[in-house]
Short mmCIF file of C-alpha atoms in Angstrom, two decimals:
data_model
loop_
_atom_site.label_atom_id
_atom_site.label_comp_id
_atom_site.label_asym_id
_atom_site.label_seq_id
_atom_site.Cartn_x
_atom_site.Cartn_y
_atom_site.Cartn_z
CA UNK A 1156 -58.42 -26.04 135.07
CA UNK A 1157 -57.74 -29.79 134.81
CA UNK A 1158 -60.41 -30.74 137.30
CA UNK A 1159 -62.96 -28.70 135.35
CA UNK A 1160 -62.08 -30.42 132.09
CA UNK A 1161 -62.14 -33.87 133.67
CA UNK A 1162 -65.49 -33.35 135.34
CA UNK A 1163 -68.07 -35.75 133.83
CA UNK A 1164 -70.56 -34.13 131.50
CA UNK A 1165 -73.72 -35.62 129.98
CA UNK A 1166 -72.63 -35.50 126.34
CA UNK A 1167 -71.66 -37.73 123.43
CA UNK A 1168 -68.00 -38.59 122.86
CA UNK A 1169 -67.74 -36.27 119.84
CA UNK A 1170 -69.21 -33.39 121.83
CA UNK A 1171 -66.82 -34.08 124.69
CA UNK A 1172 -63.88 -33.87 122.25
CA UNK A 1173 -65.22 -30.57 120.94
CA UNK A 1174 -65.72 -29.31 124.49
CA UNK A 1175 -62.15 -30.12 125.40
CA UNK A 1176 -60.90 -28.39 122.26
CA UNK A 1177 -62.88 -25.26 123.04
CA UNK A 1178 -61.63 -25.24 126.62
CA UNK A 1179 -58.05 -25.61 125.39
CA UNK A 1180 -58.41 -22.48 123.23
CA UNK A 1181 -59.72 -20.41 126.14
CA UNK A 1182 -57.04 -21.65 128.50
CA UNK A 1183 -54.28 -20.98 125.96
CA UNK A 1184 -55.53 -17.46 125.20
CA UNK A 1185 -55.93 -16.48 128.87
CA UNK A 1186 -53.37 -13.85 129.94
CA UNK A 1187 -53.93 -13.95 133.70
CA UNK A 1188 -56.48 -11.12 133.74
CA UNK A 1189 -58.35 -11.50 130.45
CA UNK A 1190 -58.50 -13.49 127.23
CA UNK A 1191 -57.03 -12.33 123.94
CA UNK A 1192 -59.12 -13.06 120.85
CA UNK A 1193 -56.01 -14.51 119.18
CA UNK A 1194 -52.42 -14.83 120.35
CA UNK A 1195 -51.17 -13.57 116.97
CA UNK A 1196 -53.68 -11.34 115.18
CA UNK A 1197 -55.41 -9.72 118.19
CA UNK A 1198 -53.03 -9.68 121.18
CA UNK A 1199 -54.93 -7.21 123.40
CA UNK A 1200 -58.37 -7.22 125.06
CA UNK A 1201 -61.35 -6.43 122.83
CA UNK A 1202 -64.68 -5.24 124.19
CA UNK A 1203 -67.42 -7.37 122.65
CA UNK A 1204 -65.00 -10.29 122.35
CA UNK A 1205 -64.62 -10.30 126.13
CA UNK A 1206 -68.40 -10.31 126.58
CA UNK A 1207 -68.79 -13.36 124.33
CA UNK A 1208 -65.75 -15.01 125.93
CA UNK A 1209 -67.19 -14.54 129.43
CA UNK A 1210 -70.41 -16.25 128.30
CA UNK A 1211 -68.39 -19.33 127.41
CA UNK A 1212 -65.96 -19.14 130.30
CA UNK A 1213 -68.84 -19.37 132.79
CA UNK A 1214 -68.98 -23.09 131.97
CA UNK A 1215 -65.30 -23.56 132.88
CA UNK A 1216 -64.73 -21.08 135.69
CA UNK A 1217 -67.27 -18.56 136.90
CA UNK A 1218 -64.51 -16.69 138.68
CA UNK A 1219 -62.51 -16.37 135.48
CA UNK A 1220 -65.62 -15.25 133.57
CA UNK A 1221 -66.21 -12.55 136.18
CA UNK A 1222 -62.60 -11.46 135.90
CA UNK A 1223 -62.93 -11.19 132.12
CA UNK A 1224 -65.62 -8.54 132.47
CA UNK A 1225 -64.05 -6.83 135.48
CA UNK A 1226 -60.73 -6.33 133.68
CA UNK A 1227 -62.47 -4.83 130.66
CA UNK A 1228 -64.50 -2.44 132.80
CA UNK A 1229 -61.31 -1.29 134.50
CA UNK A 1230 -60.66 0.58 131.24
CA UNK A 1231 -64.03 2.37 131.24
CA UNK A 1232 -63.99 6.13 130.71
CA UNK A 1233 -65.62 8.59 133.10
CA UNK A 1234 -68.20 9.53 130.46
CA UNK A 1235 -69.38 5.92 130.56
CA UNK A 1236 -67.94 4.56 127.33
CA UNK A 1237 -66.34 1.13 127.31
CA UNK A 1238 -63.48 1.36 124.80
CA UNK A 1239 -63.20 -1.26 122.11
CA UNK A 1240 -59.61 -2.14 123.07
CA UNK A 1241 -57.84 -2.17 126.43
CA UNK A 1242 -54.15 -2.46 125.62
CA UNK A 1243 -51.69 -4.79 127.28
CA UNK A 1244 -48.86 -2.49 128.44
CA UNK A 1245 -46.34 -5.33 128.26
CA UNK A 1246 -46.59 -5.61 124.47
CA UNK A 1247 -44.61 -3.44 122.03
CA UNK A 1248 -46.54 -0.90 119.99
CA UNK A 1249 -45.76 -2.81 116.81
CA UNK A 1250 -47.76 -5.83 117.96
CA UNK A 1251 -50.98 -4.25 116.71
CA UNK A 1252 -52.11 -1.19 114.79
CA UNK A 1253 -53.64 1.20 115.71
CA UNK A 1254 -51.57 0.98 118.87
CA UNK A 1255 -51.68 3.08 122.07
CA UNK A 1256 -49.45 5.77 120.56
CA UNK A 1257 -52.03 6.28 117.82
CA UNK A 1258 -55.09 6.54 120.08
CA UNK A 1259 -53.30 8.60 122.79
CA UNK A 1260 -56.28 7.97 125.05
CA UNK A 1261 -54.83 9.22 128.33
CA UNK A 1262 -53.94 12.54 126.69
CA UNK A 1263 -56.41 13.12 123.83
CA UNK A 1264 -59.26 11.59 125.82
CA UNK A 1265 -58.61 13.47 129.05
CA UNK A 1266 -61.66 15.73 128.75
CA UNK A 1267 -63.89 12.73 128.06
CA UNK A 1268 -62.60 10.96 131.15
CA UNK A 1269 -60.17 8.44 129.71
CA UNK A 1270 -58.35 6.54 132.48
CA UNK A 1271 -54.85 7.72 133.35
CA UNK A 1272 -53.57 4.28 134.34
CA UNK A 1273 -54.64 2.27 131.26
CA UNK A 1274 -54.22 2.94 127.57
CA UNK A 1275 -57.28 2.21 125.46
CA UNK A 1276 -58.78 3.04 122.10
CA UNK A 1277 -61.30 5.88 121.95
CA UNK A 1278 -64.14 4.17 120.10
CA UNK A 1279 -66.61 1.54 121.31
CA UNK A 1280 -68.11 -1.80 120.27
CA UNK A 1281 -71.60 -3.34 120.58
CA UNK A 1282 -73.06 -3.45 124.12
CA UNK A 1283 -73.21 -7.17 124.91
CA UNK A 1284 -71.77 -6.68 128.39
CA UNK A 1285 -74.89 -6.56 130.58
CA UNK A 1286 -76.21 -9.71 128.92
CA UNK A 1287 -72.86 -11.39 129.57
CA UNK A 1288 -72.81 -10.23 133.21
CA UNK A 1289 -76.31 -11.58 133.78
CA UNK A 1290 -75.48 -14.98 132.26
CA UNK A 1291 -72.26 -15.20 134.28
CA UNK A 1292 -74.19 -14.38 137.45
CA UNK A 1293 -76.78 -17.02 136.70
CA UNK A 1294 -74.10 -19.68 136.23
CA UNK A 1295 -73.31 -19.56 139.97
CA UNK A 1296 -75.53 -17.16 141.88
CA UNK A 1297 -74.00 -17.99 145.25
CA UNK A 1298 -70.47 -17.15 144.09
CA UNK A 1299 -71.74 -14.02 142.34
CA UNK A 1300 -73.43 -12.78 145.50
CA UNK A 1301 -70.45 -13.67 147.67
CA UNK A 1302 -68.21 -11.48 145.52
CA UNK A 1303 -70.92 -8.82 145.04
CA UNK A 1304 -70.30 -9.21 141.32
CA UNK A 1305 -73.52 -7.58 140.12
CA UNK A 1306 -73.45 -4.91 142.83
CA UNK A 1307 -70.04 -3.76 141.62
CA UNK A 1308 -70.80 -3.98 137.89
CA UNK A 1309 -74.29 -2.47 137.87
CA UNK A 1310 -73.22 1.21 138.18
CA UNK A 1311 -70.64 0.78 135.43
CA UNK A 1312 -73.03 -0.98 133.07
CA UNK A 1313 -75.73 1.61 133.76
CA UNK A 1314 -73.24 4.41 132.96
CA UNK A 1315 -72.27 2.63 129.73
CA UNK A 1316 -75.89 2.47 128.60
CA UNK A 1317 -76.52 6.09 129.57
CA UNK A 1318 -73.57 7.14 127.44
CA UNK A 1319 -74.98 5.29 124.42
CA UNK A 1320 -78.53 6.60 124.88
CA UNK A 1321 -77.51 10.22 125.44
CA UNK A 1322 -74.17 11.19 123.90
CA UNK A 1323 -74.55 8.72 121.06
CA UNK A 1324 -78.16 9.57 120.20
CA UNK A 1325 -76.78 11.76 117.43
CA UNK A 1326 -80.06 12.11 115.54
CA UNK A 1327 -82.07 12.79 118.68
CA UNK A 1328 -84.45 10.05 117.59
CA UNK A 1329 -83.81 7.55 120.37
CA UNK A 1330 -81.26 5.13 118.88
CA UNK A 1331 -77.51 4.92 119.52
CA UNK A 1332 -75.24 5.81 116.61
CA UNK A 1333 -71.78 4.56 115.69
CA UNK A 1334 -69.11 6.96 114.43
CA UNK A 1335 -66.58 4.53 112.98
CA UNK A 1336 -66.96 1.25 111.01
CA UNK A 1337 -65.06 -0.58 113.76
CA UNK A 1338 -67.75 0.30 116.31
CA UNK A 1339 -70.58 -1.97 115.09
CA UNK A 1340 -67.99 -4.78 115.01
CA UNK A 1341 -68.58 -5.60 111.32
CA UNK A 1342 -65.63 -3.56 110.16
CA UNK A 1343 -65.68 -3.68 106.36
CA UNK A 1344 -69.30 -4.61 105.73
CA UNK A 1345 -70.59 -3.39 102.36
CA UNK A 1346 -73.09 -1.40 104.43
CA UNK A 1347 -70.32 1.09 105.09
CA UNK A 1348 -69.13 1.48 101.48
CA UNK A 1349 -71.48 4.40 100.79
CA UNK A 1350 -70.77 6.37 103.97
CA UNK A 1351 -67.04 5.64 103.65
CA UNK A 1352 -66.93 6.94 100.08
CA UNK A 1353 -67.14 10.44 101.57
CA UNK A 1354 -63.90 9.90 103.53
CA UNK A 1355 -60.48 10.77 102.12
CA UNK A 1356 -58.13 7.92 103.08
CA UNK A 1357 -55.03 8.58 105.13
CA UNK A 1358 -51.85 8.42 103.08
CA UNK A 1359 -50.46 4.85 102.94
CA UNK A 1360 -47.05 5.97 104.25
CA UNK A 1361 -48.60 7.34 107.46
CA UNK A 1362 -49.43 3.94 109.00
CA UNK A 1363 -48.33 0.30 108.95
CA UNK A 1364 -50.88 -2.51 109.00
CA UNK A 1365 -49.77 -5.07 111.57
CA UNK A 1366 -52.81 -7.25 110.74
CA UNK A 1367 -51.20 -8.35 107.47
CA UNK A 1368 -48.30 -9.86 109.43
CA UNK A 1369 -50.66 -12.63 110.58
CA UNK A 1370 -53.66 -12.47 108.22
CA UNK A 1371 -53.89 -13.16 104.49
CA UNK A 1372 -54.62 -10.00 102.46
CA UNK A 1373 -57.54 -11.79 100.74
CA UNK A 1374 -59.21 -12.19 104.13
CA UNK A 1375 -58.64 -8.67 105.41
CA UNK A 1376 -60.01 -5.18 104.60
CA UNK A 1377 -58.37 -3.47 101.63
CA UNK A 1378 -55.70 -0.78 102.00
CA UNK A 1379 -58.22 1.79 100.74
CA UNK A 1380 -60.70 0.87 103.46
CA UNK A 1381 -57.97 0.86 106.10
CA UNK A 1382 -56.82 4.32 105.04
CA UNK A 1383 -60.35 5.60 105.59
CA UNK A 1384 -60.57 3.91 108.99
CA UNK A 1385 -57.35 5.62 110.04
CA UNK A 1386 -58.54 9.02 108.84
CA UNK A 1387 -61.81 8.75 110.77
CA UNK A 1388 -60.10 7.59 113.96
CA UNK A 1389 -57.49 10.36 113.73
CA UNK A 1390 -60.21 12.99 113.31
CA UNK A 1391 -62.09 11.67 116.35
CA UNK A 1392 -58.87 11.70 118.36
CA UNK A 1393 -58.11 15.29 117.25
CA UNK A 1394 -61.55 16.31 118.51
CA UNK A 1395 -60.74 14.88 121.93
CA UNK A 1396 -63.19 12.00 121.33
CA UNK A 1397 -66.00 14.52 121.67
CA UNK A 1398 -69.32 13.10 120.42
CA UNK A 1399 -70.86 16.55 120.04
CA UNK A 1400 -68.70 17.52 117.06
CA UNK A 1401 -69.96 16.83 113.49
CA UNK A 1402 -69.14 13.32 112.27
CA UNK A 1403 -68.40 12.39 108.67
CA UNK A 1404 -69.47 8.83 109.50
CA UNK A 1405 -72.59 8.48 111.66
CA UNK A 1406 -74.84 5.43 111.36
CA UNK A 1407 -77.67 3.81 113.35
CA UNK A 1408 -76.90 0.09 113.15
CA UNK A 1409 -79.63 -2.53 113.81
CA UNK A 1410 -77.33 -5.09 115.46
CA UNK A 1411 -75.79 -2.51 117.80
CA UNK A 1412 -79.21 -1.25 118.91
CA UNK A 1413 -80.75 -4.72 119.21
CA UNK A 1414 -77.92 -5.68 121.56
CA UNK A 1415 -78.53 -2.48 123.52
CA UNK A 1416 -82.19 -3.48 123.94
CA UNK A 1417 -81.35 -6.98 125.12
CA UNK A 1418 -78.67 -5.64 127.45
CA UNK A 1419 -81.16 -3.12 128.88
CA UNK A 1420 -83.45 -6.05 129.67
CA UNK A 1421 -80.51 -7.86 131.25
CA UNK A 1422 -79.74 -4.69 133.22
CA UNK A 1423 -83.34 -4.74 134.49
CA UNK A 1424 -82.72 -8.26 135.84
CA UNK A 1425 -79.46 -7.08 137.41
CA UNK A 1426 -81.14 -4.01 138.93
CA UNK A 1427 -83.72 -6.26 140.56
CA UNK A 1428 -80.93 -8.30 142.15
CA UNK A 1429 -79.06 -5.29 143.55
CA UNK A 1430 -82.05 -3.31 144.81
CA UNK A 1431 -82.23 -0.76 142.00
CA UNK A 1432 -85.25 0.05 139.82
CA UNK A 1433 -85.73 -2.49 137.01
CA UNK A 1434 -88.65 -0.50 135.63
CA UNK A 1435 -86.33 2.19 134.27
CA UNK A 1436 -84.47 -0.32 132.10
CA UNK A 1437 -87.62 -2.13 131.02
CA UNK A 1438 -89.14 1.17 129.88
CA UNK A 1439 -85.98 2.06 127.97
CA UNK A 1440 -85.97 -1.33 126.27
CA UNK A 1441 -89.58 -0.86 125.22
CA UNK A 1442 -88.87 2.62 123.84
CA UNK A 1443 -85.80 1.38 121.98
CA UNK A 1444 -87.78 -1.50 120.49
CA UNK A 1445 -90.48 0.78 119.13
CA UNK A 1446 -87.90 3.17 117.71
CA UNK A 1447 -85.83 0.37 116.17
CA UNK A 1448 -88.88 -0.84 114.23
CA UNK A 1449 -89.96 2.68 113.27
CA UNK A 1450 -86.55 3.83 112.02
CA UNK A 1451 -84.75 0.74 110.73
CA UNK A 1452 -87.33 -1.88 109.70
CA UNK A 1453 -87.74 -2.29 105.94
CA UNK A 1454 -90.75 -4.38 104.96
CA UNK A 1455 -89.73 -4.67 101.31
CA UNK A 1456 -86.49 -6.48 102.10
CA UNK A 1457 -87.79 -8.21 105.22
CA UNK A 1458 -84.77 -6.94 107.12
CA UNK A 1459 -83.61 -4.19 109.44
CA UNK A 1460 -81.34 -1.77 107.57
CA UNK A 1461 -78.70 0.64 108.84
CA UNK A 1462 -79.52 4.35 108.62
CA UNK A 1463 -76.90 6.81 107.37
CA UNK A 1464 -77.41 9.91 109.53
CA UNK A 1465 -75.40 12.19 107.26
CA UNK A 1466 -78.07 12.05 104.55
CA UNK A 1467 -80.82 10.47 106.73
CA UNK A 1468 -81.53 7.46 104.54
CA UNK A 1469 -81.61 3.70 104.95
CA UNK A 1470 -78.59 2.00 103.45
CA UNK A 1471 -79.83 -0.49 100.80
CA UNK A 1472 -77.43 -3.32 101.70
CA UNK A 1473 -78.56 -6.64 103.19
CA UNK A 1474 -76.37 -7.62 106.13
CA UNK A 1475 -76.53 -10.18 108.92
CA UNK A 1476 -76.78 -7.16 111.23
CA UNK A 1477 -80.37 -6.83 110.05
CA UNK A 1478 -81.23 -10.31 111.34
CA UNK A 1479 -79.81 -9.85 114.85
CA UNK A 1480 -82.96 -8.03 116.11
CA UNK A 1481 -84.52 -11.50 116.31
CA UNK A 1482 -82.96 -11.34 119.79
CA UNK A 1483 -85.44 -8.67 120.85
CA UNK A 1484 -88.27 -10.45 122.71
CA UNK A 1485 -91.04 -7.91 122.08
CA UNK A 1486 -90.71 -7.52 118.32
CA UNK A 1487 -94.09 -7.52 116.57
CA UNK A 1488 -94.91 -11.07 115.45
CA UNK A 1489 -95.26 -10.11 111.77
CA UNK A 1490 -91.73 -8.69 111.88
CA UNK A 1491 -90.44 -11.91 113.47
CA UNK A 1492 -92.10 -14.03 110.78
CA UNK A 1493 -90.69 -11.85 108.01
CA UNK A 1494 -87.18 -11.98 109.49
CA UNK A 1495 -87.28 -15.78 109.60
CA UNK A 1496 -88.46 -15.85 105.98
CA UNK A 1497 -85.47 -13.69 105.09
CA UNK A 1498 -83.13 -15.91 107.10
CA UNK A 1499 -84.35 -18.95 105.18
CA UNK A 1500 -84.58 -17.19 101.81
CA UNK A 1501 -82.05 -16.88 98.96
CA UNK A 1502 -80.13 -13.96 100.46
CA UNK A 1503 -78.95 -15.77 103.61
CA UNK A 1504 -79.71 -19.50 103.27
CA UNK A 1505 -76.61 -21.63 102.66
CA UNK A 1506 -77.61 -25.20 101.89
CA UNK A 1507 -74.11 -26.65 102.23
CA UNK A 1508 -73.20 -25.31 105.69
CA UNK A 1509 -76.54 -24.05 107.13
CA UNK A 1510 -74.60 -21.07 108.50
CA UNK A 1511 -75.55 -17.41 108.03
CA UNK A 1512 -73.36 -15.29 105.74
CA UNK A 1513 -72.46 -11.81 106.92
CA UNK A 1514 -73.75 -10.29 103.67
CA UNK A 1515 -76.32 -11.02 100.98
CA UNK A 1516 -75.29 -14.12 98.99
CA UNK A 1517 -76.70 -12.43 95.86
CA UNK A 1518 -75.32 -9.00 96.73
CA UNK A 1519 -73.11 -7.04 94.35
CA UNK A 1520 -70.30 -6.88 96.94
CA UNK A 1521 -70.46 -10.48 98.22
CA UNK A 1522 -67.03 -12.01 98.86
CA UNK A 1523 -66.95 -15.40 100.56
CA UNK A 1524 -63.51 -14.90 102.11
CA UNK A 1525 -63.04 -11.21 102.91
CA UNK A 1526 -63.83 -10.43 106.53
CA UNK A 1527 -67.41 -9.09 106.93
CA UNK A 1528 -68.24 -8.99 103.21
CA UNK A 1529 -69.70 -12.50 103.11
CA UNK A 1530 -68.05 -15.00 105.48
CA UNK A 1531 -70.12 -16.60 108.22
CA UNK A 1532 -69.21 -15.68 111.79
CA UNK A 1533 -69.90 -17.70 114.91
CA UNK A 1534 -70.95 -14.82 117.17
CA UNK A 1535 -73.69 -13.64 114.81
CA UNK A 1536 -74.88 -17.24 114.39
CA UNK A 1537 -75.00 -17.63 118.18
CA UNK A 1538 -77.04 -14.43 118.50
CA UNK A 1539 -79.50 -15.57 115.82
CA UNK A 1540 -79.77 -19.02 117.43
CA UNK A 1541 -80.62 -17.33 120.72
CA UNK A 1542 -83.11 -15.07 118.97
CA UNK A 1543 -84.88 -18.02 117.36
CA UNK A 1544 -85.30 -19.59 120.80
CA UNK A 1545 -86.57 -16.29 122.21
CA UNK A 1546 -89.47 -16.54 119.76
CA UNK A 1547 -90.13 -20.25 120.27
CA UNK A 1548 -88.53 -21.46 117.02
CA UNK A 1549 -86.59 -24.22 118.75
CA UNK A 1550 -86.49 -26.63 115.80
CA UNK A 1551 -84.97 -23.96 113.57
CA UNK A 1552 -82.59 -22.99 116.36
CA UNK A 1553 -81.49 -26.62 116.75
CA UNK A 1554 -80.48 -26.76 113.07
CA UNK A 1555 -78.38 -23.64 113.43
CA UNK A 1556 -76.83 -24.90 116.67
CA UNK A 1557 -75.79 -28.13 114.98
CA UNK A 1558 -74.25 -26.21 112.08
CA UNK A 1559 -72.29 -23.97 114.45
CA UNK A 1560 -70.88 -26.91 116.41
CA UNK A 1561 -69.99 -28.94 113.34
CA UNK A 1562 -68.20 -26.09 111.59
CA UNK A 1563 -66.44 -24.83 114.71
CA UNK A 1564 -64.84 -28.24 115.10
CA UNK A 1565 -63.91 -28.85 111.47
CA UNK A 1566 -62.48 -25.32 111.06
CA UNK A 1567 -60.27 -25.51 114.20
CA UNK A 1568 -62.31 -22.77 115.87
CA UNK A 1569 -61.72 -20.38 112.99
CA UNK A 1570 -62.38 -16.66 113.29
CA UNK A 1571 -64.90 -17.01 110.45
CA UNK A 1572 -65.60 -19.38 107.55
CA UNK A 1573 -66.52 -19.40 103.89
CA UNK A 1574 -70.32 -19.74 104.16
CA UNK A 1575 -70.57 -21.93 101.08
CA UNK A 1576 -67.87 -24.47 101.97
CA UNK A 1577 -67.27 -24.11 105.73
CA UNK A 1578 -63.55 -23.60 105.09
CA UNK A 1579 -61.92 -21.68 107.91
CA UNK A 1580 -60.67 -18.16 107.22
CA UNK A 1581 -58.88 -15.58 109.31
CA UNK A 1582 -57.03 -16.82 112.37
CA UNK A 1583 -57.59 -20.18 114.08
CA UNK A 1584 -58.15 -20.92 117.79
CA UNK A 1585 -60.29 -17.81 117.94
CA UNK A 1586 -61.56 -17.19 121.44
CA UNK A 1587 -65.19 -16.23 120.87
CA UNK A 1588 -65.65 -19.15 118.49
CA UNK A 1589 -64.41 -21.48 121.21
CA UNK A 1590 -66.40 -19.73 123.95
CA UNK A 1591 -69.71 -19.80 122.10
CA UNK A 1592 -69.12 -23.41 121.07
CA UNK A 1593 -68.67 -24.22 124.74
CA UNK A 1594 -71.83 -22.32 125.60
CA UNK A 1595 -73.91 -24.24 123.05
CA UNK A 1596 -72.48 -27.54 124.28
CA UNK A 1597 -72.95 -26.85 127.97
CA UNK A 1598 -75.89 -24.50 128.39
CA UNK A 1599 -79.10 -26.03 129.66
CA UNK A 1600 -81.57 -26.36 126.78
CA UNK A 1601 -84.26 -25.12 129.15
CA UNK A 1602 -82.34 -21.95 129.94
CA UNK A 1603 -84.38 -18.94 128.81
CA UNK A 1604 -82.72 -16.76 126.12
CA UNK A 1605 -82.38 -13.88 128.63
#
């Protein structure tokens, strides 16, 4: 990697220092086949982390970025799902919980097509993968074609999307649903408090939280929340990871579905490159966009809201997830304008850092330090920055980009930060923070958002 880092780049000295720091994180966290989010807190391979990491790695090594996605897809199930964790078999079970012996994927997931040669979790994470694959391809199209990168990945990515749009369309209304709070990636968001209140937590003596070995309890989900997560995951495992059984937790999340739309559009670009039909994916993206607006848009709050499918109601909590649909290129212009007003309004505007909190600053459950209950995250900021550019708001996007880069550097590439002070929280040297920093530093300003 030394020659990559020493290659001249057209950037200021401070940006070059930040670039080198970001590259160092990605090199340190590389395992030989993939990148761990954190050497301590998250020592395995995570699904949407790897997608974001590949987007940054493309600026260091296209081959390594390709490998990041290929290694994740090696854990794909026959039903199409990409599991949210692919476990490193060389690590002891105690390195992370829930560990492979909890998920029992190769046994409990046999009927759903879990791989026999890799242990994984049984749940999923947001579908950023086709977008990542397209951006990695575009970073070096000659190398991508030489290795038939898109040709090999297209069938797997298409199967992944089919799984989400069929087996996970739990309401039959045209959107993908999540069945566990870990699936939308915003684990302990206040959006899930209502649905989770129906869940009896697992007894505390039935599991041990390895996350508290490396994370401060004030930053992490509470024991009560964790007990509910464990109960839900155990029930899903007991049902053989069958999506057709009734779910106590079933939610249509706006961020998850917005990323599915954008990845369908990316899959259309990929299909065009490999000789498949792009029109199928473009039509799906259009249908998903219409349904997203019809089912999840709330004009009163100026935000997309999650829908609880158990009682078929919108969840009245304001989350950064509701801003992510800015990524969708064909949103109605009035919706775009309203979203930007919300972004710059009192619920999400932080004057001191210019970052975007994960939850309503004025909300009853706001907590500036506890995981997804208020802290600002770099991946959601990157998605919003890209969404602003998709709708021609480059000046606003530039302000957010500058805030991301400044805070990533001062926080030592923190997992997330206090949105009011910029103080780093969670683990440091976090891979997607470094990767997306690198992407913002190195990506061509003229590069289209998709």
